[in-house]
mmCIF file of C-alpha atoms in Angstrom:
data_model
loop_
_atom_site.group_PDB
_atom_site.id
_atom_site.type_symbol
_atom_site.label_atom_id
_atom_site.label_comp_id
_atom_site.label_asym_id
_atom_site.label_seq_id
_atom_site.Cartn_x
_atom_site.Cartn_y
_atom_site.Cartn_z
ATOM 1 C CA UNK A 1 8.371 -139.526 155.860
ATOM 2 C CA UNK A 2 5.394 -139.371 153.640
ATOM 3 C CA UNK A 3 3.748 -141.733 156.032
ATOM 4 C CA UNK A 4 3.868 -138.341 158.595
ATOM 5 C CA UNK A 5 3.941 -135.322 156.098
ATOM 6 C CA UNK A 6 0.909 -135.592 154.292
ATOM 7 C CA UNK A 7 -1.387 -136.305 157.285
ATOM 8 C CA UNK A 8 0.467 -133.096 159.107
ATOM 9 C CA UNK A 9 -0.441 -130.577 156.511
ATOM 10 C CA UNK A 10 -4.097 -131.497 155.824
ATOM 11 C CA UNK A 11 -4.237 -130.820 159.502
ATOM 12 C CA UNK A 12 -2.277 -127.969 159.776
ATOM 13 C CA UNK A 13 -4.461 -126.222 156.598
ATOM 14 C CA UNK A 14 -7.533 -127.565 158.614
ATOM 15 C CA UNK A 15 -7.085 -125.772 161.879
ATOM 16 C CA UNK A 16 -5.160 -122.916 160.855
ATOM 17 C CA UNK A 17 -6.357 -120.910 157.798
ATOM 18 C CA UNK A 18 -6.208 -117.592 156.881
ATOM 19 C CA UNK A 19 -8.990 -116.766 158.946
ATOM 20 C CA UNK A 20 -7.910 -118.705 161.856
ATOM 21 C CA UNK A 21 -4.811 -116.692 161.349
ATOM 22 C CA UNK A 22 -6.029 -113.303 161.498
ATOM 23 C CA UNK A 23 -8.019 -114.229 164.510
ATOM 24 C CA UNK A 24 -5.254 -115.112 166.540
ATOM 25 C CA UNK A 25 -3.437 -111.957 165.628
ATOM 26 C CA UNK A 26 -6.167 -110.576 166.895
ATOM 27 C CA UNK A 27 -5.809 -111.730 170.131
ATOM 28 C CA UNK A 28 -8.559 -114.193 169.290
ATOM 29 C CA UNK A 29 -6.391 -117.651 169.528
ATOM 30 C CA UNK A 30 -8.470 -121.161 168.905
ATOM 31 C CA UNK A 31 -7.790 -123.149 171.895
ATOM 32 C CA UNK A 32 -9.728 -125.750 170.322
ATOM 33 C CA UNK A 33 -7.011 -126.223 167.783
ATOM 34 C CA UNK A 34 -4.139 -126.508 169.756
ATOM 35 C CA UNK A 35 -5.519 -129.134 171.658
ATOM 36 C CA UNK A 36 -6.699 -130.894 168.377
ATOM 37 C CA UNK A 37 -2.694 -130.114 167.604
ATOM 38 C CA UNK A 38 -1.603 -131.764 171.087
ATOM 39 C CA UNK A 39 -3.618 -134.811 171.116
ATOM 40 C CA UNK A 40 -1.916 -135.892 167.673
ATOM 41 C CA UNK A 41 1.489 -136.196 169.102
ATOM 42 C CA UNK A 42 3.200 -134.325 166.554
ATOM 43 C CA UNK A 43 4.404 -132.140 169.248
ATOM 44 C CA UNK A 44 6.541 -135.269 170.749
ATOM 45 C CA UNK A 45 7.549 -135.814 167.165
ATOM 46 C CA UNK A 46 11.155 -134.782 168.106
ATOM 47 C CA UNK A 47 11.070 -136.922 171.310
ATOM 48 C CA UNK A 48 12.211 -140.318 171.549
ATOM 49 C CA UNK A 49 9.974 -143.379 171.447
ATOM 50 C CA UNK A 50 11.203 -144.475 174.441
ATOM 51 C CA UNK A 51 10.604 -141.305 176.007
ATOM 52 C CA UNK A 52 6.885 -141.748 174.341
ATOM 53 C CA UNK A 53 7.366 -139.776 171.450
ATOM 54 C CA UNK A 54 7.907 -140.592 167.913
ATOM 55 C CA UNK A 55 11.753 -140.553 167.985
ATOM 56 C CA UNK A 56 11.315 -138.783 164.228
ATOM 57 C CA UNK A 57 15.156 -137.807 163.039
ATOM 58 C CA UNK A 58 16.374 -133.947 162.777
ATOM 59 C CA UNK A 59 16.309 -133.776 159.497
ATOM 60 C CA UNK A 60 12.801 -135.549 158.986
ATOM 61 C CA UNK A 61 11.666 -132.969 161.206
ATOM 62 C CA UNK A 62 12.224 -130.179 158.534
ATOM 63 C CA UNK A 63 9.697 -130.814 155.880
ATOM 64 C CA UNK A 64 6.960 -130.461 159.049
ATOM 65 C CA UNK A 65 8.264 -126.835 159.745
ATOM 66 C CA UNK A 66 7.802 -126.481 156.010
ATOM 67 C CA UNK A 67 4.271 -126.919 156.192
ATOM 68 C CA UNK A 68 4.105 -124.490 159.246
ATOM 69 C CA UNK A 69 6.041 -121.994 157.209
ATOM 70 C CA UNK A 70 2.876 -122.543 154.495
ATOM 71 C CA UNK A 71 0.371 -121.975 156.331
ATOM 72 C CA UNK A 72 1.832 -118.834 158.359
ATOM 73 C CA UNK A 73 0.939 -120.964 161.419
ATOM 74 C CA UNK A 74 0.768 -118.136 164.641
ATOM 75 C CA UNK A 75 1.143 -120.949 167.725
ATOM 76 C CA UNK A 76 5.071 -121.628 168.457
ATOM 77 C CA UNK A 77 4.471 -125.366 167.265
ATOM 78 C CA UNK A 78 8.137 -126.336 165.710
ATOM 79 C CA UNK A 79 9.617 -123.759 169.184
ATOM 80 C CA UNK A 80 7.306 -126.445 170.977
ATOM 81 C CA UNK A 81 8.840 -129.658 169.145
ATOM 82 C CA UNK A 82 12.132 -128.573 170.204
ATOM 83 C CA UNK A 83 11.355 -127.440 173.919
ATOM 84 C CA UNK A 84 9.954 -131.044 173.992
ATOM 85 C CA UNK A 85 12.700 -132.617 172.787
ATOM 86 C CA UNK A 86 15.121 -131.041 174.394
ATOM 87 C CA UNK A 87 13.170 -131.072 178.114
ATOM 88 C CA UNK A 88 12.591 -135.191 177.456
ATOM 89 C CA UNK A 89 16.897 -135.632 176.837
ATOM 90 C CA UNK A 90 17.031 -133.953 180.008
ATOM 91 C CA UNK A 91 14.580 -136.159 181.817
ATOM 92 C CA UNK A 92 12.230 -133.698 182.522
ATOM 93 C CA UNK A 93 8.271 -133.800 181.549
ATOM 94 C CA UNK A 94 6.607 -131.030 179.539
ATOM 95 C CA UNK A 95 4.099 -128.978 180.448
ATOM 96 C CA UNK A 96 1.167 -128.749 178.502
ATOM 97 C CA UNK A 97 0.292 -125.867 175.980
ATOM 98 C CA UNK A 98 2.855 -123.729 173.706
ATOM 99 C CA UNK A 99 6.172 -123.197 174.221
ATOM 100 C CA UNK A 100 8.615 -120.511 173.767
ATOM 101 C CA UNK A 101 12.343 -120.639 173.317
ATOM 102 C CA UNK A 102 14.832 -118.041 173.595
ATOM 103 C CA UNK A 103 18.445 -117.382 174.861
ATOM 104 C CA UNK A 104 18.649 -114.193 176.938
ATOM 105 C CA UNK A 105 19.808 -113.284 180.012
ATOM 106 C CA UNK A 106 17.254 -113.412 183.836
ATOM 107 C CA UNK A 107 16.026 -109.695 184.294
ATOM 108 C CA UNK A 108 16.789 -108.593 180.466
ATOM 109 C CA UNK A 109 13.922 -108.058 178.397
ATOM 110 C CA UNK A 110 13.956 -109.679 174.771
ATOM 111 C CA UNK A 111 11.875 -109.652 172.123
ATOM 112 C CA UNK A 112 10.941 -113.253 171.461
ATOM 113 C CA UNK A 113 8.396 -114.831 168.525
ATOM 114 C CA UNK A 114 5.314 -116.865 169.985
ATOM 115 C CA UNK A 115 5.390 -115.764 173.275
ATOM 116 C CA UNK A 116 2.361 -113.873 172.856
ATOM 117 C CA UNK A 117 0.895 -117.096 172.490
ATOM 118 C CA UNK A 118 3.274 -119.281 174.548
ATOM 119 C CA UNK A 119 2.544 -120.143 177.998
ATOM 120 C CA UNK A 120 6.134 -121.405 179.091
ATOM 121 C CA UNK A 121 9.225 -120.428 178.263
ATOM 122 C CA UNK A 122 12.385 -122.826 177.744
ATOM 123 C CA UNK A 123 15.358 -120.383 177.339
ATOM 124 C CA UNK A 124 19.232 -121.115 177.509
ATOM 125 C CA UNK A 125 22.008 -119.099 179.614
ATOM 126 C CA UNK A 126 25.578 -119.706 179.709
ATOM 127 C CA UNK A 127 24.941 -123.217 178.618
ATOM 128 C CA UNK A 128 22.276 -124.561 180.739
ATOM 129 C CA UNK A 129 18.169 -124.669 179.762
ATOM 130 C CA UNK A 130 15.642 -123.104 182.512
ATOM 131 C CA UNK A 131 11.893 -123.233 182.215
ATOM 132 C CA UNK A 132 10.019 -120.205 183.027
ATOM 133 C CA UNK A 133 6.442 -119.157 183.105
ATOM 134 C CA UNK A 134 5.139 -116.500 180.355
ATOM 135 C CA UNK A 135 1.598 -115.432 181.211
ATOM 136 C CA UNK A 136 2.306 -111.990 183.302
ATOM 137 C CA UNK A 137 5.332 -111.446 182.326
ATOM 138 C CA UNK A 138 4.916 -111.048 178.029
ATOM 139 C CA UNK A 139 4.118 -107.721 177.623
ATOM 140 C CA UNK A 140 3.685 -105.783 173.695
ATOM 141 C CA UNK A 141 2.380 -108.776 171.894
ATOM 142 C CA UNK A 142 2.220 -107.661 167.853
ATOM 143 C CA UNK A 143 0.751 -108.912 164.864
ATOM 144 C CA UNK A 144 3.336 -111.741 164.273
ATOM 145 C CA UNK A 145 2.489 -112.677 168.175
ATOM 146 C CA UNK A 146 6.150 -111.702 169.743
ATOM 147 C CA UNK A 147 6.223 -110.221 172.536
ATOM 148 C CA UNK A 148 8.833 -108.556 175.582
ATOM 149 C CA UNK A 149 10.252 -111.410 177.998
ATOM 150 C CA UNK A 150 11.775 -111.183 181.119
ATOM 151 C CA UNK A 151 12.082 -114.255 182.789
ATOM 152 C CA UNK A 152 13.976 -114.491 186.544
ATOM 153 C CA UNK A 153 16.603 -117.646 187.338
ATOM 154 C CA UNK A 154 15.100 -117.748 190.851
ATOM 155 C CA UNK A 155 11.623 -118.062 189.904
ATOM 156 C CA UNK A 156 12.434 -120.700 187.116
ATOM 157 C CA UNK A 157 13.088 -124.764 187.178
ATOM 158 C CA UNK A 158 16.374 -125.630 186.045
ATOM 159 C CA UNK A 159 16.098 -128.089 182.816
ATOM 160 C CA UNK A 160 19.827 -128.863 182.940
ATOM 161 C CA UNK A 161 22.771 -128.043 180.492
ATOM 162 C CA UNK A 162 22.834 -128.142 176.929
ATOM 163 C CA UNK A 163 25.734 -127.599 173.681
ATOM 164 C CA UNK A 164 26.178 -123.763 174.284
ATOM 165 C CA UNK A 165 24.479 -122.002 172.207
ATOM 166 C CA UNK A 166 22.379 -125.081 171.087
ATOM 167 C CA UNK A 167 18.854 -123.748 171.382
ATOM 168 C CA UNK A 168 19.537 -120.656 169.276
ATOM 169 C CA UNK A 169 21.010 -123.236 166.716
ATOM 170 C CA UNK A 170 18.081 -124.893 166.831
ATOM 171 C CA UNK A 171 15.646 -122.099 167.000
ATOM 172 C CA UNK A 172 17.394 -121.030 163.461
ATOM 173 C CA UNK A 173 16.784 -124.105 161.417
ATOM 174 C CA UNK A 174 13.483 -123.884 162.826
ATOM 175 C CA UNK A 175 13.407 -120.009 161.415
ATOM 176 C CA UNK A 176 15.234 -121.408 158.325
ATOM 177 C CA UNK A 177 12.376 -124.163 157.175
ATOM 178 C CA UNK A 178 9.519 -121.600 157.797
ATOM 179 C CA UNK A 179 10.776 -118.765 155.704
ATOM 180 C CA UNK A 180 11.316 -121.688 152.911
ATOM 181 C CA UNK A 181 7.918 -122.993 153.545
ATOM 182 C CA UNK A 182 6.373 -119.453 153.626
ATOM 183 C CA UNK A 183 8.729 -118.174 150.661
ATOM 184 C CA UNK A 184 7.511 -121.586 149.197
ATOM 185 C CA UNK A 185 4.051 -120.284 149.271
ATOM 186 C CA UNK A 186 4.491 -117.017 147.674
ATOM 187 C CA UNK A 187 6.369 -118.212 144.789
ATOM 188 C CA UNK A 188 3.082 -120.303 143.851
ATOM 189 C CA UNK A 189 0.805 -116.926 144.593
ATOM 190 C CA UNK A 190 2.815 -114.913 143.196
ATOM 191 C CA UNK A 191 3.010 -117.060 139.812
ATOM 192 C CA UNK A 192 -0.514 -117.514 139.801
ATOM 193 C CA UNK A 193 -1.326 -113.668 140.063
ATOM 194 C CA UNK A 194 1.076 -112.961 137.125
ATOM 195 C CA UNK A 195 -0.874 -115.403 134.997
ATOM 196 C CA UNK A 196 -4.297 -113.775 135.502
ATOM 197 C CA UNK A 197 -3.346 -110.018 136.045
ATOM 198 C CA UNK A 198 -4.022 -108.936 132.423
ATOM 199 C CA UNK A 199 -2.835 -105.773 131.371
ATOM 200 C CA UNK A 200 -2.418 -104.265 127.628
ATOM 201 C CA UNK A 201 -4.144 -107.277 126.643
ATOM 202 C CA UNK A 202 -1.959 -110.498 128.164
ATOM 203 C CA UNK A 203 -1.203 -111.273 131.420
ATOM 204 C CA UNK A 204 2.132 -109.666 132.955
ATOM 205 C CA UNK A 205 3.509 -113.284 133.348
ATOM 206 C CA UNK A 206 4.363 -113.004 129.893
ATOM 207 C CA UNK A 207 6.566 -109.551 130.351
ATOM 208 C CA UNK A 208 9.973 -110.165 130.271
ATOM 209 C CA UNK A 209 11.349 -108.557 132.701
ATOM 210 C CA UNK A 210 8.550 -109.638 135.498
ATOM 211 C CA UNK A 211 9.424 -113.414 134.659
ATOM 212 C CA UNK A 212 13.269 -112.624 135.181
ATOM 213 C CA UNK A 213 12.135 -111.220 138.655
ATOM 214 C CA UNK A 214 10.066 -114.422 139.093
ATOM 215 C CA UNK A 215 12.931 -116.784 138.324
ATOM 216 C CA UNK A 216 15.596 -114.902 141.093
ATOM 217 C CA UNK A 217 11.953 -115.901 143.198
ATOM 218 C CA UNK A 218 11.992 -119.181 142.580
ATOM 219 C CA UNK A 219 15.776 -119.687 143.015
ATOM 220 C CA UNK A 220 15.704 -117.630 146.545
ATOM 221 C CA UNK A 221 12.765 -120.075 147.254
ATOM 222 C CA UNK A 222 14.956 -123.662 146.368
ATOM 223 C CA UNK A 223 17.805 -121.826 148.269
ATOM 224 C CA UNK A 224 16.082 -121.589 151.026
ATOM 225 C CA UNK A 225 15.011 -124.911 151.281
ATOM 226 C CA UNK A 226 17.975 -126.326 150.354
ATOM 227 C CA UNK A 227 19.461 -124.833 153.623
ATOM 228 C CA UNK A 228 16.847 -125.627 155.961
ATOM 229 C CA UNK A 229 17.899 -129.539 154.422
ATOM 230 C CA UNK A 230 21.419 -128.509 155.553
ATOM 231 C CA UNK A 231 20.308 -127.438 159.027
ATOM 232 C CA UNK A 232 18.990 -130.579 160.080
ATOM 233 C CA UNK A 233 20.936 -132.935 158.148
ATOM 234 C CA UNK A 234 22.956 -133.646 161.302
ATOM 235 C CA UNK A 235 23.034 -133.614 164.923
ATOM 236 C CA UNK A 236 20.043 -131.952 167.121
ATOM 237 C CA UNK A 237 21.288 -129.563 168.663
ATOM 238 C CA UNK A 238 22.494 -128.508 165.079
ATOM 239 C CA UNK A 239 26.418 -127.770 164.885
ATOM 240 C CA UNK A 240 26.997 -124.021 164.434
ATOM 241 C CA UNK A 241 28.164 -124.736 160.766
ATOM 242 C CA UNK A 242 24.692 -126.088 159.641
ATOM 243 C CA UNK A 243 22.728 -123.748 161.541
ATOM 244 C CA UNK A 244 24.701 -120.524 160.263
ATOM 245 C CA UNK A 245 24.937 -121.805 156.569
ATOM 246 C CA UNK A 246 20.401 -122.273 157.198
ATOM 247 C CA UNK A 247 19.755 -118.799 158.878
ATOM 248 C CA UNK A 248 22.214 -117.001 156.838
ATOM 249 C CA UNK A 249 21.018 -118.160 153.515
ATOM 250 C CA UNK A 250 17.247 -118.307 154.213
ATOM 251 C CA UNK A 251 17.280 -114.659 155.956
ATOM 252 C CA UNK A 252 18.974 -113.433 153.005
ATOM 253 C CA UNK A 253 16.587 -115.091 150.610
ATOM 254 C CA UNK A 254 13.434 -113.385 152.876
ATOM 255 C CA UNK A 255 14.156 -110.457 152.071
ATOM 256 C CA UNK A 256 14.537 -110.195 148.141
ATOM 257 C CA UNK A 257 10.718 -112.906 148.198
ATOM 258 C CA UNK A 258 8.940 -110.639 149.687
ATOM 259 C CA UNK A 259 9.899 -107.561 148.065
ATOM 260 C CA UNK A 260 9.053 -109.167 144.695
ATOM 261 C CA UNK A 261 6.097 -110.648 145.419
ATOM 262 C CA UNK A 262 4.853 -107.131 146.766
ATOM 263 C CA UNK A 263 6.537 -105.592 143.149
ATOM 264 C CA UNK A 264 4.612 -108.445 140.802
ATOM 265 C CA UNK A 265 1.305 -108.219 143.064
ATOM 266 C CA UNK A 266 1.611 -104.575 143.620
ATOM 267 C CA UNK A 267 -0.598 -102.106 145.752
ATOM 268 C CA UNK A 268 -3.271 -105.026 145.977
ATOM 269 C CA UNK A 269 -0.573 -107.082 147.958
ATOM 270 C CA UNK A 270 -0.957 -105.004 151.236
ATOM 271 C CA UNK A 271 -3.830 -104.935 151.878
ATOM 272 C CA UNK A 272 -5.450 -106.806 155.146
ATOM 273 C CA UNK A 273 -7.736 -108.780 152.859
ATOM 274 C CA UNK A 274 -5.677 -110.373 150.583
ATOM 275 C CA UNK A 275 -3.338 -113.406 152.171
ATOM 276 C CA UNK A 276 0.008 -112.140 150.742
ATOM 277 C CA UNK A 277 0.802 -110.035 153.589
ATOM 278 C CA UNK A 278 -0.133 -112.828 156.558
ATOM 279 C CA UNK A 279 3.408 -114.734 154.270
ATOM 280 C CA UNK A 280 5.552 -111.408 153.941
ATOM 281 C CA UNK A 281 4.667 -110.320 157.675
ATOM 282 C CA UNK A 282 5.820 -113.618 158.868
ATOM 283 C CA UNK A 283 9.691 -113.585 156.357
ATOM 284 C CA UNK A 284 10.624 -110.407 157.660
ATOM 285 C CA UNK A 285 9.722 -111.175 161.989
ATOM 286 C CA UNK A 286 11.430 -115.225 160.924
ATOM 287 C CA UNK A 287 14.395 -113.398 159.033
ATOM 288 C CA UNK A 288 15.463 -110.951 161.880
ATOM 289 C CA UNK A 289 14.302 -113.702 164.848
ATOM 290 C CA UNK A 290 17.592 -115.360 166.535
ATOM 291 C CA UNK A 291 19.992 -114.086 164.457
ATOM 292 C CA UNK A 292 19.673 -111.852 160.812
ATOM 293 C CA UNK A 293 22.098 -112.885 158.259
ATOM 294 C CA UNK A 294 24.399 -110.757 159.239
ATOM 295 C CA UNK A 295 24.515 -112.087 162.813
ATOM 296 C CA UNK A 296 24.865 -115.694 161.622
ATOM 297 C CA UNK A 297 27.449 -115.119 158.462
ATOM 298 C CA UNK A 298 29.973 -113.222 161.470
ATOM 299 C CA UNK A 299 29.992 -117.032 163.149
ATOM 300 C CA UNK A 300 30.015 -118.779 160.220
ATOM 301 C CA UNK A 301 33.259 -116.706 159.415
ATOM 302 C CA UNK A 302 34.607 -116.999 162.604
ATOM 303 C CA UNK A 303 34.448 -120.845 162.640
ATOM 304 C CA UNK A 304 35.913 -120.885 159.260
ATOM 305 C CA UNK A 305 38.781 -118.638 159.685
ATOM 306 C CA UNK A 306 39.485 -120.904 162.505
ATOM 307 C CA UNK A 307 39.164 -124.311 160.861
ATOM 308 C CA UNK A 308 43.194 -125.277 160.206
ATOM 309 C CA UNK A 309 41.745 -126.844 156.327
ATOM 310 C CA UNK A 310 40.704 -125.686 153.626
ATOM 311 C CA UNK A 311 37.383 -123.996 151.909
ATOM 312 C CA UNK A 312 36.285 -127.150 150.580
ATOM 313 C CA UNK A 313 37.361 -129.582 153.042
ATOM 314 C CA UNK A 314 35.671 -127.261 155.855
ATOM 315 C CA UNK A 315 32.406 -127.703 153.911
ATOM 316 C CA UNK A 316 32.655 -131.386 153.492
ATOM 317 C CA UNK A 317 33.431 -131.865 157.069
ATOM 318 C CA UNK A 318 31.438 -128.548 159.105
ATOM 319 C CA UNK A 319 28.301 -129.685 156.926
ATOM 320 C CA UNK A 320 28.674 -133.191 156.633
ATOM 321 C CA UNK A 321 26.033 -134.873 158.524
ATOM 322 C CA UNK A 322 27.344 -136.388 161.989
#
């Protein structure tokens, strides 16, 4: 995996840094880099080789949305790796540029992350995939580049059908890897600021009650991470299982990173020229995207209440890779 991971994030921190960033949340995107982006097939990374992709495995797949998650990328790449993937089981070619993914109903409007960016839109109803065109019909774009979506059944090309509810599982192990990537991130700025911010004479690293905040960072951080690994440790389209256990922990862990990186850093860590807030922007819009915890720890019950076993022998065999 090495072999693709290290190559992938000297190009990601090539074409999108903080200033690349803030330009395409200002409207200002760098075409230039998506195609740069494109042309290195990591978008087909997801797709089988002998679809012409490079047939990478779900759960090699998650260190890359790391990196994405590092670098606060604003283009839907990982929602584009799974589109992708999922159009190329179906038999169906991709269009070019970025692309979207929700699951929402034809003629309701949802909010959905990238589509500011995105020019199609691969979204699931009652079990089957439809691609739609974005451009005039995204309306409200924002700062973390979401944006309103209707899309209409009549107007769109069926894909064909997929596990119900399997692009939402998807879309949160993608949410799952970015907040651990971005959370990742953080922790390192975070701990770096508390080593140089002197005040009363040492740096406030060395304040006891700051490094206990920085340790419940760190763990939230490896948490995090540790469920994304869970997510896509088995089948793609995730099983609900995996998926919940990712969102559900990594939303929760959001949360409680960016509030104590904003405490340790403190007024200096919202302001628009300092990078902390591109990275706590981003956990809060990934944490409530397809699902909060809350949403995600109701099916996780559900499934578990169901399960005729036990605790432990549900975990062994709802998380067990398939």
């Amino acid at each position: 995996m090495t072999d693709f991971l290290d190559p992938f994030e000297r190009m990601i921190a090539a074409l999108f840094s903080p200033a690349a960033v803030r330009a395409a949340e200002r409207g200002e995107p760098d075409d230039r880099a998506w195609s740069e982006l494109a042309a290195s097939g990591f978008l087909d990374a997801l797709v089988p080789e002998d679809a012409g992709g490079a047939g990478v495995s779900f759960a090699d797949i998650v260190p890359l949305w790391l990196v994405l998650g590092r670098h606060a990328v604003p283009c839907p790449v990982g929602e584009t790796m799974i589109a992708r993937a999922l159009l190329a089981q179906a038999g169906r070619a991709a269009p070019d540029g970025p692309i979207a993914i929700a699951a929402q109903a034809p003629g309701a409007a949802g909010r959905v992350i990238g589509a500011a960016l995105g020019r199609h839109l691969l979204v699931e109803w009652e079990g089957n995939l439809y691609l739609a065109a974005v451009p005039g019909e995204a309306d409200g774009g924002d700062r973390e580049l979401a944006a309103s979506v209707r899309w209409d059944s009549e107007a769109a090309t069926p894909v064909g059908p997929i596990v119900p509810g399997g692009l939402r599982r998807a879309a949160a192990v993608l949410r799952a890897a970015l907040i651990a990537g971005a959370a990742d991130r953080l922790t390192t700025m975070t701990a770096g600021y508390a080593n140089v911010r002197i005040q009363f004479g040492k740096p406030i690293g060395k304040q006891q009650a700051l490094q206990q905040q920085l340790a419940v960072m760190a763990e939230d951080m490896v948490a995090a991470r540790i469920a994304a690994h869970i997510g896509g440790a088995g089948s793609f389209p995730p099983a609900l299982a995996a998926a919940a256990t990712a969102k559900s922990v990594a939303s929760g862990a959001a949360a409680r990173v960016a509030a104590i990186a904003h405490a340790v850093h403190g007024a200096i860590g919202i302001s628009e020229e300092y990078d902390l807030q591109l990275y706590t922007r981003r956990l809060q819009a990934w944490r409530l995207a397809d699902g909060s915890e809350s949403y995600w720890n109701r099916l996780l019950g559900a499934e578990r209440l169901a399960a005729p076993s036990g605790s432990v022998d549900f975990v062994r065999t709802a998380l067990a890779p398939a």
